[in-house]
Amino acid sequence: MLIRPQNSATAAQLAGRLAQLRGLLAAAAARAGRSVDGVTLLAVSKGHAAEDVAALAALGQRAFGESYLQEALPKMDALADLSLEWHYIGRLQANKTRPLAERFHWVHALDRLRIAERLSQQRPFHAPPLNVCVQVKPGDDPAKGGLAPAEAEQLALQVARLPRLALRGCMCMLPDGLTAAQQLQQFGQVAALQARLVAGGLPLDTLSMGMSGDFGAAIAAGSTLVRIGTALFGPRPDATHDPNA
Ligand SMILES: *Cc1c(COP(=O)(O)O)cnc(C)c1O
């Protein structure tokens, strides 16, 4: 089934926000002396309808992020004709890896070897390797997922050996309420870990960092993929769709 945007006012609003966001990403890249071509926009569609995803797809947006399987799978089915690239950015549970391995192109928040092993085992042979990132926690916020940099480094080395996964790099999510300088410092720690892993021989090309509230600092620190929901779709209708909830 091909879903069309039902409401052209919403579609026009989304087009306006996408254009504005592209401008902000380009400006952030320019301030960092980087080309915006090196920053992929992942549109975080959790909490938003398939129609809104279709409206953005019609404007050329290809990559979408979801955090909840029961919400994501029907949306992916409804939009199957559009051949979009789906990223799972939510928390991982060992008993729910199969649909991730079978249906998604990327999984961003790996933090346990056991889950990585299951994803590798369950990735269908006809599909290319599943792209994954290891989640790093640069600060010490107990509410945020991810591994301390030294542990993340160990996990990355183990994940890189799994046959049906393609380790692409590190991912992180910062707590709210940091100053721009703190954001830059924490993103910088993740970028430094990524640089160590690359120097050690891992072919990593993706730093998944930056959300609506901190993508400027993330791009300054070297992010190659920003995960943006609110600044693109507007506020999520349902408060249970908070990051990492
Ligand atoms: C929800 C979510 C985002 C998007 O957050 P916004 O602040 O709405 O841009 C990005 N990354 C992860 C992991 C999320 O859960």
CSV table of N, CA and C in Angstrom, one decimal, residues 53-175:
chain,number,residue,atom,x,y,z
A,53,VAL,N,5.9,10.3,7.5
A,53,VAL,CA,7.1,9.7,6.9
A,53,VAL,C,7.0,9.8,5.4
A,54,ALA,N,5.8,9.4,4.8
A,54,ALA,CA,5.6,9.5,3.4
A,54,ALA,C,5.8,10.9,2.8
A,55,ALA,N,5.3,11.9,3.6
A,55,ALA,CA,5.5,13.3,3.1
A,55,ALA,C,7.0,13.6,3.0
A,56,LEU,N,7.8,13.2,4.0
A,56,LEU,CA,9.2,13.5,4.0
A,56,LEU,C,9.9,12.7,2.9
A,57,ALA,N,9.5,11.5,2.7
A,57,ALA,CA,10.1,10.6,1.6
A,57,ALA,C,9.8,11.3,0.3
A,58,ALA,N,8.7,11.9,0.1
A,58,ALA,CA,8.4,12.5,-1.2
A,58,ALA,C,9.3,13.7,-1.4
A,59,LEU,N,9.9,14.2,-0.3
A,59,LEU,CA,10.8,15.4,-0.5
A,59,LEU,C,12.3,14.9,-0.5
A,60,GLY,N,12.5,13.6,-0.6
A,60,GLY,CA,13.8,13.1,-0.8
A,60,GLY,C,14.5,12.5,0.5
A,61,GLN,N,13.8,12.6,1.6
A,61,GLN,CA,14.4,12.0,2.8
A,61,GLN,C,14.3,10.5,2.8
A,62,ARG,N,15.4,9.8,3.0
A,62,ARG,CA,15.4,8.3,2.8
A,62,ARG,C,15.5,7.6,4.1
A,63,ALA,N,16.3,8.1,5.1
A,63,ALA,CA,16.6,7.3,6.3
A,63,ALA,C,15.7,7.8,7.5
A,64,PHE,N,15.1,6.8,8.1
A,64,PHE,CA,14.2,7.1,9.2
A,64,PHE,C,14.5,6.2,10.4
A,65,GLY,N,14.3,6.8,11.6
A,65,GLY,CA,14.7,6.1,12.9
A,65,GLY,C,13.5,5.8,13.7
A,66,GLU,N,13.4,4.7,14.3
A,66,GLU,CA,12.3,4.2,15.2
A,66,GLU,C,12.9,3.6,16.5
A,67,SER,N,12.1,3.7,17.5
A,67,SER,CA,12.6,3.2,18.8
A,67,SER,C,11.8,2.1,19.4
A,68,TYR,N,10.6,1.9,18.9
A,68,TYR,CA,9.7,0.9,19.5
A,68,TYR,C,9.2,-0.1,18.4
A,69,LEU,N,9.5,-1.4,18.6
A,69,LEU,CA,9.1,-2.3,17.5
A,69,LEU,C,7.7,-2.4,17.2
A,70,GLN,N,6.8,-2.3,18.2
A,70,GLN,CA,5.4,-2.5,17.9
A,70,GLN,C,4.8,-1.3,17.2
A,71,GLU,N,5.5,-0.2,17.3
A,71,GLU,CA,5.1,1.0,16.5
A,71,GLU,C,5.8,0.9,15.1
A,72,ALA,N,7.0,0.5,15.1
A,72,ALA,CA,7.8,0.6,13.8
A,72,ALA,C,7.4,-0.4,12.8
A,73,LEU,N,7.1,-1.7,13.2
A,73,LEU,CA,6.8,-2.7,12.2
A,73,LEU,C,5.6,-2.4,11.3
A,74,PRO,N,4.5,-2.0,11.9
A,74,PRO,CA,3.3,-1.7,11.0
A,74,PRO,C,3.6,-0.5,10.1
A,75,LYS,N,4.4,0.5,10.6
A,75,LYS,CA,4.7,1.6,9.8
A,75,LYS,C,5.6,1.2,8.6
A,76,MET,N,6.5,0.3,8.9
A,76,MET,CA,7.4,-0.1,7.8
A,76,MET,C,6.6,-0.9,6.8
A,77,ASP,N,5.7,-1.7,7.3
A,77,ASP,CA,4.8,-2.5,6.3
A,77,ASP,C,4.0,-1.5,5.4
A,78,ALA,N,3.4,-0.5,6.1
A,78,ALA,CA,2.6,0.4,5.3
A,78,ALA,C,3.4,1.2,4.3
A,79,LEU,N,4.7,1.4,4.5
A,79,LEU,CA,5.5,2.2,3.6
A,79,LEU,C,6.5,1.3,2.8
A,80,ALA,N,6.2,0.0,2.7
A,80,ALA,CA,7.2,-0.9,2.1
A,80,ALA,C,7.5,-0.5,0.6
A,81,ASP,N,6.5,0.1,-0.1
A,81,ASP,CA,6.8,0.4,-1.5
A,81,ASP,C,7.8,1.5,-1.7
A,82,LEU,N,8.1,2.3,-0.6
A,82,LEU,CA,9.0,3.4,-0.8
A,82,LEU,C,10.4,3.1,-0.6
A,83,SER,N,10.8,1.8,-0.3
A,83,SER,CA,12.1,1.4,-0.1
A,83,SER,C,13.0,2.4,0.7
A,84,LEU,N,12.5,2.7,1.9
A,84,LEU,CA,13.2,3.6,2.8
A,84,LEU,C,14.3,2.8,3.6
A,85,GLU,N,15.2,3.5,4.2
A,85,GLU,CA,16.2,2.9,5.0
A,85,GLU,C,15.8,3.1,6.5
A,86,TRP,N,15.7,1.9,7.2
A,86,TRP,CA,15.1,2.0,8.6
A,86,TRP,C,16.2,1.7,9.6
A,87,HIS,N,16.3,2.6,10.6
A,87,HIS,CA,17.3,2.5,11.6
A,87,HIS,C,16.6,2.3,13.0
A,88,TYR,N,17.0,1.3,13.7
A,88,TYR,CA,16.4,1.1,15.0
A,88,TYR,C,17.4,1.8,16.0
A,89,ILE,N,16.8,2.8,16.7
A,89,ILE,CA,17.6,3.6,17.6
A,89,ILE,C,17.2,3.4,19.1
A,90,GLY,N,16.3,2.5,19.4
A,90,GLY,CA,15.8,2.3,20.7
A,90,GLY,C,16.7,1.3,21.5
A,91,ARG,N,16.3,1.1,22.7
A,91,ARG,CA,17.0,0.2,23.6
A,91,ARG,C,16.8,-1.2,23.1
A,92,LEU,N,17.8,-2.1,23.3
A,92,LEU,CA,17.7,-3.5,22.8
A,92,LEU,C,17.4,-4.4,23.9
A,93,GLN,N,16.6,-5.4,23.5
A,93,GLN,CA,16.2,-6.5,24.5
A,93,GLN,C,16.6,-7.8,23.8
A,94,ALA,N,17.2,-8.7,24.6
A,94,ALA,CA,17.7,-10.0,24.0
A,94,ALA,C,16.6,-10.8,23.3
A,95,ASN,N,15.4,-10.7,23.9
A,95,ASN,CA,14.3,-11.6,23.3
A,95,ASN,C,13.6,-10.9,22.2
A,96,LYS,N,14.1,-9.7,21.7
A,96,LYS,CA,13.4,-9.0,20.6
A,96,LYS,C,14.3,-8.7,19.5
A,97,THR,N,15.3,-9.5,19.3
A,97,THR,CA,16.3,-9.2,18.3
A,97,THR,C,15.9,-9.6,16.9
A,98,ARG,N,15.1,-10.7,16.8
A,98,ARG,CA,14.9,-11.2,15.4
A,98,ARG,C,14.2,-10.2,14.5
A,99,PRO,N,13.2,-9.5,14.8
A,99,PRO,CA,12.6,-8.6,13.9
A,99,PRO,C,13.6,-7.5,13.5
A,100,LEU,N,14.5,-7.2,14.4
A,100,LEU,CA,15.6,-6.2,14.1
A,100,LEU,C,16.5,-6.7,13.0
A,101,ALA,N,16.9,-8.0,13.3
A,101,ALA,CA,17.9,-8.6,12.3
A,101,ALA,C,17.2,-8.8,10.9
A,102,GLU,N,15.9,-9.0,10.9
A,102,GLU,CA,15.2,-9.3,9.7
A,102,GLU,C,14.7,-8.1,8.9
A,103,ARG,N,14.4,-7.0,9.6
A,103,ARG,CA,13.7,-5.9,9.0
A,103,ARG,C,14.5,-4.6,8.9
A,104,PHE,N,15.4,-4.4,9.8
A,104,PHE,CA,16.1,-3.1,9.8
A,104,PHE,C,17.4,-3.1,9.0
A,105,HIS,N,17.8,-1.9,8.6
A,105,HIS,CA,19.1,-1.8,7.9
A,105,HIS,C,20.2,-1.4,8.9
A,106,TRP,N,19.8,-0.8,10.0
A,106,TRP,CA,20.8,-0.3,11.0
A,106,TRP,C,20.2,-0.6,12.4
A,107,VAL,N,21.1,-0.8,13.4
A,107,VAL,CA,20.8,-0.8,14.8
A,107,VAL,C,21.9,0.0,15.5
A,108,HIS,N,21.4,1.1,16.2
A,108,HIS,CA,22.4,2.1,16.7
A,108,HIS,C,22.9,1.9,18.1
A,109,ALA,N,22.1,1.3,19.0
A,109,ALA,CA,22.5,1.4,20.4
A,109,ALA,C,23.0,0.0,21.0
A,110,LEU,N,23.9,-0.6,20.3
A,110,LEU,CA,24.5,-1.9,20.8
A,110,LEU,C,25.3,-1.6,22.1
A,111,ASP,N,24.9,-2.4,23.1
A,111,ASP,CA,25.7,-2.2,24.3
A,111,ASP,C,26.1,-3.6,25.0
A,112,ARG,N,25.7,-4.7,24.3
A,112,ARG,CA,26.0,-6.0,24.9
A,112,ARG,C,26.5,-7.0,23.8
A,113,LEU,N,27.5,-7.8,24.1
A,113,LEU,CA,27.9,-8.7,23.1
A,113,LEU,C,26.9,-9.8,22.8
A,114,ARG,N,26.2,-10.2,23.8
A,114,ARG,CA,25.2,-11.2,23.6
A,114,ARG,C,24.1,-10.8,22.6
A,115,ILE,N,23.7,-9.6,22.6
A,115,ILE,CA,22.7,-9.1,21.7
A,115,ILE,C,23.3,-9.0,20.3
A,116,ALA,N,24.6,-8.5,20.2
A,116,ALA,CA,25.3,-8.5,18.9
A,116,ALA,C,25.4,-9.9,18.3
A,117,GLU,N,25.7,-10.9,19.1
A,117,GLU,CA,25.8,-12.2,18.6
A,117,GLU,C,24.4,-12.7,18.1
A,118,ARG,N,23.4,-12.4,18.8
A,118,ARG,CA,22.1,-12.8,18.3
A,118,ARG,C,21.7,-12.2,17.0
A,119,LEU,N,22.0,-10.9,16.9
A,119,LEU,CA,21.7,-10.1,15.7
A,119,LEU,C,22.5,-10.7,14.5
A,120,SER,N,23.7,-11.1,14.8
A,120,SER,CA,24.5,-11.7,13.7
A,120,SER,C,24.0,-13.0,13.3
A,121,GLN,N,23.6,-13.9,14.3
A,121,GLN,CA,23.0,-15.2,13.9
A,121,GLN,C,21.7,-15.1,13.2
A,122,GLN,N,20.9,-14.1,13.6
A,122,GLN,CA,19.6,-14.0,13.0
A,122,GLN,C,19.5,-13.2,11.7
A,123,ARG,N,20.6,-12.5,11.3
A,123,ARG,CA,20.5,-11.7,10.1
A,123,ARG,C,20.3,-12.7,8.9
A,124,PRO,N,19.3,-12.5,8.1
A,124,PRO,CA,19.1,-13.4,7.0
A,124,PRO,C,20.2,-13.5,6.0
A,125,PHE,N,20.5,-14.6,5.4
A,125,PHE,CA,21.6,-14.7,4.5
A,125,PHE,C,21.5,-14.0,3.2
A,126,HIS,N,20.3,-13.7,2.8
A,126,HIS,CA,20.1,-13.0,1.6
A,126,HIS,C,20.2,-11.5,1.7
A,127,ALA,N,20.3,-11.0,3.0
A,127,ALA,CA,20.4,-9.6,3.3
A,127,ALA,C,21.9,-9.2,3.4
A,128,PRO,N,22.3,-8.0,3.1
A,128,PRO,CA,23.7,-7.6,3.5
A,128,PRO,C,23.8,-7.5,5.0
A,129,PRO,N,25.1,-7.5,5.4
A,129,PRO,CA,25.3,-7.4,6.9
A,129,PRO,C,24.5,-6.3,7.5
A,130,LEU,N,24.1,-6.5,8.7
A,130,LEU,CA,23.3,-5.4,9.5
A,130,LEU,C,24.3,-4.4,10.0
A,131,ASN,N,24.1,-3.1,9.6
A,131,ASN,CA,24.9,-2.0,10.1
A,131,ASN,C,24.7,-1.8,11.6
A,132,VAL,N,25.7,-1.6,12.3
A,132,VAL,CA,25.5,-1.4,13.8
A,132,VAL,C,26.5,-0.3,14.3
A,133,CYS,N,26.1,0.3,15.4
A,133,CYS,CA,27.0,1.2,16.1
A,133,CYS,C,27.0,0.8,17.6
A,134,VAL,N,28.1,1.0,18.2
A,134,VAL,CA,28.2,0.7,19.7
A,134,VAL,C,27.8,2.0,20.4
A,135,GLN,N,27.0,1.9,21.4
A,135,GLN,CA,26.5,3.1,22.2
A,135,GLN,C,27.5,3.4,23.3
A,136,VAL,N,28.0,4.6,23.3
A,136,VAL,CA,29.0,5.0,24.3
A,136,VAL,C,28.3,6.1,25.2
A,137,LYS,N,28.7,6.0,26.5
A,137,LYS,CA,28.1,7.0,27.4
A,137,LYS,C,29.3,7.8,27.9
A,138,PRO,N,29.4,9.0,27.3
A,138,PRO,CA,30.6,9.8,27.7
A,138,PRO,C,30.5,10.4,29.1
A,139,GLY,N,29.3,10.8,29.5
A,139,GLY,CA,29.1,11.3,30.9
A,139,GLY,C,28.8,10.2,31.8
A,140,ASP,N,28.2,10.6,33.0
A,140,ASP,CA,27.9,9.5,34.0
A,140,ASP,C,26.4,9.6,34.4
A,141,ASP,N,25.5,10.0,33.4
A,141,ASP,CA,24.1,10.1,33.7
A,141,ASP,C,23.5,8.7,33.8
A,142,PRO,N,23.0,8.3,35.0
A,142,PRO,CA,22.5,6.9,35.2
A,142,PRO,C,21.3,6.6,34.3
A,143,ALA,N,20.6,7.6,33.9
A,143,ALA,CA,19.4,7.4,33.1
A,143,ALA,C,19.7,7.1,31.6
A,144,LYS,N,20.9,7.3,31.2
A,144,LYS,CA,21.3,7.1,29.8
A,144,LYS,C,21.9,5.8,29.6
A,145,GLY,N,21.6,5.2,28.4
A,145,GLY,CA,22.3,3.9,28.1
A,145,GLY,C,23.7,4.1,27.6
A,146,GLY,N,24.3,3.0,27.3
A,146,GLY,CA,25.6,3.0,26.7
A,146,GLY,C,26.8,2.6,27.7
A,147,LEU,N,27.9,2.4,27.1
A,147,LEU,CA,29.0,1.9,27.8
A,147,LEU,C,30.1,3.0,28.0
A,148,ALA,N,30.8,2.9,29.1
A,148,ALA,CA,31.9,3.8,29.3
A,148,ALA,C,32.9,3.6,28.2
A,149,PRO,N,33.7,4.6,27.8
A,149,PRO,CA,34.5,4.5,26.6
A,149,PRO,C,35.4,3.2,26.6
A,150,ALA,N,36.0,2.9,27.7
A,150,ALA,CA,36.9,1.7,27.7
A,150,ALA,C,36.2,0.4,27.4
A,151,GLU,N,35.0,0.3,28.0
A,151,GLU,CA,34.1,-0.9,27.7
A,151,GLU,C,33.6,-0.9,26.3
A,152,ALA,N,33.2,0.3,25.8
A,152,ALA,CA,32.7,0.4,24.4
A,152,ALA,C,33.8,-0.1,23.5
A,153,GLU,N,35.1,0.3,23.8
A,153,GLU,CA,36.2,-0.1,22.9
A,153,GLU,C,36.3,-1.6,22.9
A,154,GLN,N,36.2,-2.3,24.0
A,154,GLN,CA,36.3,-3.8,24.0
A,154,GLN,C,35.1,-4.4,23.2
A,155,LEU,N,33.9,-3.8,23.4
A,155,LEU,CA,32.8,-4.4,22.7
A,155,LEU,C,33.0,-4.2,21.2
A,156,ALA,N,33.4,-3.0,20.8
A,156,ALA,CA,33.6,-2.7,19.3
A,156,ALA,C,34.6,-3.8,18.7
A,157,LEU,N,35.6,-4.1,19.4
A,157,LEU,CA,36.6,-5.1,18.9
A,157,LEU,C,36.0,-6.4,18.7
A,158,GLN,N,35.1,-6.8,19.7
A,158,GLN,CA,34.4,-8.1,19.6
A,158,GLN,C,33.3,-8.1,18.5
A,159,VAL,N,32.6,-7.0,18.4
A,159,VAL,CA,31.5,-6.9,17.4
A,159,VAL,C,32.1,-6.9,16.0
A,160,ALA,N,33.2,-6.3,15.8
A,160,ALA,CA,33.9,-6.2,14.5
A,160,ALA,C,34.2,-7.6,13.9
A,161,ARG,N,34.2,-8.6,14.8
A,161,ARG,CA,34.5,-10.0,14.3
A,161,ARG,C,33.3,-10.8,13.9
A,162,LEU,N,32.1,-10.2,14.2
A,162,LEU,CA,30.9,-11.0,14.0
A,162,LEU,C,30.6,-11.0,12.5
A,163,PRO,N,30.3,-12.1,11.8
A,163,PRO,CA,30.3,-12.2,10.4
A,163,PRO,C,29.1,-11.5,9.7
A,164,ARG,N,27.9,-11.4,10.4
A,164,ARG,CA,26.8,-10.8,9.7
A,164,ARG,C,26.4,-9.4,10.2
A,165,LEU,N,27.4,-8.8,10.9
A,165,LEU,CA,27.2,-7.4,11.3
A,165,LEU,C,28.3,-6.6,10.6
A,166,ALA,N,28.0,-5.4,10.3
A,166,ALA,CA,29.0,-4.4,9.8
A,166,ALA,C,29.1,-3.3,10.8
A,167,LEU,N,30.2,-3.3,11.6
A,167,LEU,CA,30.3,-2.3,12.6
A,167,LEU,C,30.7,-1.0,11.9
A,168,ARG,N,29.8,0.1,12.1
A,168,ARG,CA,30.0,1.3,11.4
A,168,ARG,C,30.6,2.4,12.2
A,169,GLY,N,30.5,2.3,13.6
A,169,GLY,CA,31.0,3.3,14.4
A,169,GLY,C,30.4,3.4,15.8
A,170,CYS,N,30.5,4.6,16.4
A,170,CYS,CA,30.0,4.8,17.8
A,170,CYS,C,28.8,5.7,17.7
A,171,MET,N,27.9,5.5,18.7
A,171,MET,CA,26.7,6.3,18.8
A,171,MET,C,26.7,6.8,20.3
A,172,CYS,N,26.1,8.0,20.5
A,172,CYS,CA,25.8,8.4,21.9
A,172,CYS,C,24.6,9.3,21.9
A,173,MET,N,24.1,9.4,23.1
A,173,MET,CA,23.0,10.3,23.4
A,173,MET,C,23.3,11.1,24.7
A,174,LEU,N,23.3,12.4,24.6
A,174,LEU,CA,23.7,13.2,25.8
A,174,LEU,C,22.4,13.5,26.6
A,175,PRO,N,22.6,13.7,27.9
A,175,PRO,CA,21.4,14.1,28.7
A,175,PRO,C,21.1,15.6,28.3
